[in-house]
Amino acid sequence: DTEVTQTPKHLVMGMTNKKSLKCEQHMGHRAMYWYKQKAKKPPELMFVYSYEKLSINESVPSRFSPECPNSSLLNLHLHALQPEDSALYLCASSRLPGGATDTQYFGPGTRLTVL
Amino acid sequence: DAKTTQPPSMDCAEGRAANLPCNHSTISGNEYVYWYRQIHSQGPQYIIHGLKNNETNEMASLIITEDRKSSTLILPHATLRDTAVYYCIVRVDSSYKLIFGSGTRLLVRP
């Protein structure tokens, strides 16, 4: 089983709202990732969590706040977003952090629209 | 990580083999070739990866040239459900990152 689940599937929010995206995996993976994908563009890495600790932040604005409460869950808290933040937000996980043979498995994504 | 070059689009007939090329002429010895695909509005799906030997799994085959400067992903009997954007990614052994390029949009025709 290589399933990563994400909720919600779709989210519409105003620029003053606070919302959260959720990602879950039960494969025992110890690395989890957030990617952002704008329309007609490839996914771009935002954050990496390794053993529940933030290990990489790709210079993401502070209005995006990741959280990894345990090894199965990854959240992305959103606050004061801009319309240009509208995108598909993808979560991924892998068995162990790092290493080119460590395959990342992606969830279906959350389609976010910021009004 | 080495850069990859893929044709922007390809098409093939249903039931025929789809051969998707990827150029990675600056690949170094510890970099792996990965292939993912993304069906419209879904998350990327892992297909296959390899270092220097050819690889095969239930989804596809990966042929890497001897000098490792290019590779080909082969879908042996393409179906309509294989219509997707296919990404070839070169990944260094110590890196967390998957750096996606522009990919190849494959259209499988009935």
CSV table of N, CA and C in Angstrom, one decimal, chain A residues 33 35 37 41-43 45 48 50 55-56 58 88 90 97-108 111, chain B residues 30-32 34 36 38 41-46 49 87 91-102 105:
chain,number,residue,atom,x,y,z
A,33,TYR,N,6.7,15.5,2.9
A,33,TYR,CA,7.1,16.7,2.1
A,33,TYR,C,5.8,17.5,1.7
A,35,TYR,N,4.7,20.0,-1.5
A,35,TYR,CA,5.1,20.6,-2.7
A,35,TYR,C,3.9,21.6,-3.1
A,37,GLN,N,2.2,23.3,-6.7
A,37,GLN,CA,2.1,23.2,-8.1
A,37,GLN,C,1.1,24.3,-8.7
A,41,LYS,N,2.5,24.2,-14.5
A,41,LYS,CA,3.9,24.1,-14.1
A,41,LYS,C,4.1,22.8,-13.4
A,42,PRO,N,5.4,22.4,-13.2
A,42,PRO,CA,5.7,21.3,-12.5
A,42,PRO,C,5.7,21.5,-11.0
A,43,PRO,N,5.6,20.5,-10.1
A,43,PRO,CA,5.6,20.7,-8.7
A,43,PRO,C,6.9,21.3,-8.2
A,45,LEU,N,9.2,21.9,-4.5
A,45,LEU,CA,9.3,21.6,-3.1
A,45,LEU,C,9.2,22.8,-2.3
A,48,VAL,N,10.4,19.9,3.9
A,48,VAL,CA,10.7,18.5,4.1
A,48,VAL,C,10.8,18.3,5.6
A,50,SER,N,11.8,15.4,8.4
A,50,SER,CA,12.6,14.2,8.6
A,50,SER,C,12.5,13.8,10.1
A,55,SER,N,13.4,19.8,8.2
A,55,SER,CA,14.8,19.7,7.8
A,55,SER,C,15.1,20.7,6.6
A,56,ILE,N,14.1,20.9,5.8
A,56,ILE,CA,14.3,21.8,4.7
A,56,ILE,C,13.1,22.8,4.6
A,58,GLU,N,12.3,25.7,1.8
A,58,GLU,CA,12.8,26.2,0.5
A,58,GLU,C,12.4,27.7,0.4
A,88,LEU,N,-2.2,23.8,-6.6
A,88,LEU,CA,-2.4,22.5,-6.1
A,88,LEU,C,-1.3,22.2,-5.1
A,90,LEU,N,0.6,19.6,-2.8
A,90,LEU,CA,0.8,18.1,-2.8
A,90,LEU,C,1.6,17.7,-1.6
A,97,PRO,N,14.4,9.6,5.1
A,97,PRO,CA,14.7,10.8,4.5
A,97,PRO,C,16.0,10.8,3.7
A,98,GLY,N,16.1,11.3,2.5
A,98,GLY,CA,17.3,11.4,1.8
A,98,GLY,C,17.6,10.1,1.1
A,99,GLY,N,18.5,10.2,0.1
A,99,GLY,CA,18.9,9.1,-0.6
A,99,GLY,C,18.2,8.9,-1.9
A,100,ALA,N,18.8,8.7,-3.0
A,100,ALA,CA,18.2,8.7,-4.3
A,100,ALA,C,17.3,7.4,-4.5
A,101,THR,N,17.5,6.4,-3.7
A,101,THR,CA,16.7,5.2,-3.8
A,101,THR,C,15.5,5.3,-2.9
A,102,ASP,N,15.3,6.4,-2.2
A,102,ASP,CA,14.2,6.6,-1.3
A,102,ASP,C,13.0,7.2,-2.1
A,103,THR,N,12.1,6.4,-2.5
A,103,THR,CA,11.0,6.8,-3.4
A,103,THR,C,10.0,7.6,-2.7
A,104,GLN,N,9.6,8.7,-3.3
A,104,GLN,CA,8.6,9.6,-2.7
A,104,GLN,C,7.2,9.2,-3.3
A,105,TYR,N,6.2,9.1,-2.5
A,105,TYR,CA,4.9,8.8,-2.9
A,105,TYR,C,4.0,9.9,-2.6
A,106,PHE,N,3.2,10.3,-3.6
A,106,PHE,CA,2.4,11.6,-3.5
A,106,PHE,C,0.9,11.3,-3.2
A,107,GLY,N,0.3,12.2,-2.5
A,107,GLY,CA,-1.1,12.2,-2.4
A,107,GLY,C,-1.8,12.9,-3.5
A,108,PRO,N,-3.1,12.9,-3.5
A,108,PRO,CA,-3.9,13.5,-4.7
A,108,PRO,C,-3.9,15.0,-4.7
A,111,ARG,N,-6.6,21.3,-3.9
A,111,ARG,CA,-6.7,22.5,-4.9
A,111,ARG,C,-7.2,23.7,-4.1
B,30,ASN,N,26.7,9.4,-9.3
B,30,ASN,CA,25.8,9.1,-8.2
B,30,ASN,C,24.4,9.6,-8.3
B,31,GLU,N,24.0,9.9,-9.5
B,31,GLU,CA,22.7,10.4,-9.8
B,31,GLU,C,21.8,9.3,-10.4
B,32,TYR,N,20.6,9.2,-9.9
B,32,TYR,CA,19.6,8.2,-10.4
B,32,TYR,C,18.7,8.9,-11.4
B,34,TYR,N,14.8,9.0,-12.4
B,34,TYR,CA,13.5,8.7,-11.9
B,34,TYR,C,12.5,9.1,-13.0
B,36,TYR,N,8.3,9.9,-13.1
B,36,TYR,CA,6.9,10.0,-12.5
B,36,TYR,C,6.0,10.4,-13.6
B,38,GLN,N,1.9,12.3,-14.1
B,38,GLN,CA,0.9,13.1,-13.5
B,38,GLN,C,-0.3,13.1,-14.4
B,41,SER,N,-4.7,16.8,-12.9
B,41,SER,CA,-5.2,17.3,-11.6
B,41,SER,C,-5.0,16.2,-10.5
B,42,GLN,N,-4.2,15.2,-10.7
B,42,GLN,CA,-3.9,14.3,-9.6
B,42,GLN,C,-2.5,14.5,-9.2
B,43,GLY,N,-2.1,13.8,-8.1
B,43,GLY,CA,-0.7,13.8,-7.6
B,43,GLY,C,0.2,13.0,-8.5
B,44,PRO,N,1.5,13.4,-8.6
B,44,PRO,CA,2.4,12.6,-9.4
B,44,PRO,C,2.5,11.1,-8.9
B,45,GLN,N,2.6,10.2,-9.9
B,45,GLN,CA,2.7,8.8,-9.6
B,45,GLN,C,4.0,8.3,-9.9
B,46,TYR,N,4.7,7.6,-9.0
B,46,TYR,CA,6.0,7.0,-9.2
B,46,TYR,C,5.8,5.9,-10.3
B,49,HIS,N,12.7,3.8,-11.4
B,49,HIS,CA,13.9,4.5,-11.4
B,49,HIS,C,15.1,3.5,-11.6
B,87,TYR,N,7.3,12.9,-16.3
B,87,TYR,CA,8.5,13.7,-15.8
B,87,TYR,C,9.7,12.7,-15.6
B,91,ARG,N,18.3,12.6,-9.9
B,91,ARG,CA,18.3,12.8,-8.5
B,91,ARG,C,19.6,12.3,-7.9
B,92,VAL,N,20.3,13.3,-7.2
B,92,VAL,CA,21.5,12.9,-6.6
B,92,VAL,C,21.3,12.1,-5.3
B,93,ASP,N,22.2,11.2,-5.0
B,93,ASP,CA,22.0,10.2,-4.0
B,93,ASP,C,21.7,10.7,-2.7
B,94,SER,N,22.3,11.9,-2.3
B,94,SER,CA,22.2,12.4,-1.0
B,94,SER,C,21.0,13.4,-0.8
B,95,SER,N,20.3,13.6,-1.9
B,95,SER,CA,19.3,14.7,-1.9
B,95,SER,C,17.9,14.3,-1.6
B,96,TYR,N,17.2,15.1,-0.8
B,96,TYR,CA,15.8,14.9,-0.6
B,96,TYR,C,15.0,15.3,-1.8
B,97,LYS,N,15.5,16.1,-2.6
B,97,LYS,CA,14.7,16.8,-3.6
B,97,LYS,C,14.4,16.0,-4.8
B,98,LEU,N,13.2,16.2,-5.3
B,98,LEU,CA,12.8,15.8,-6.6
B,98,LEU,C,12.6,17.2,-7.4
B,99,ILE,N,13.4,17.4,-8.4
B,99,ILE,CA,13.3,18.6,-9.1
B,99,ILE,C,12.7,18.3,-10.5
B,100,PHE,N,11.4,18.7,-10.6
B,100,PHE,CA,10.6,18.3,-11.8
B,100,PHE,C,11.0,19.3,-12.9
B,101,GLY,N,11.2,18.8,-14.1
B,101,GLY,CA,11.3,19.7,-15.3
B,101,GLY,C,9.9,19.9,-15.9
B,102,SER,N,9.9,20.2,-17.1
B,102,SER,CA,8.6,20.6,-17.8
B,102,SER,C,7.8,19.3,-18.2
B,105,ARG,N,4.1,15.7,-22.3
B,105,ARG,CA,2.6,15.4,-22.3
B,105,ARG,C,2.4,14.3,-23.3
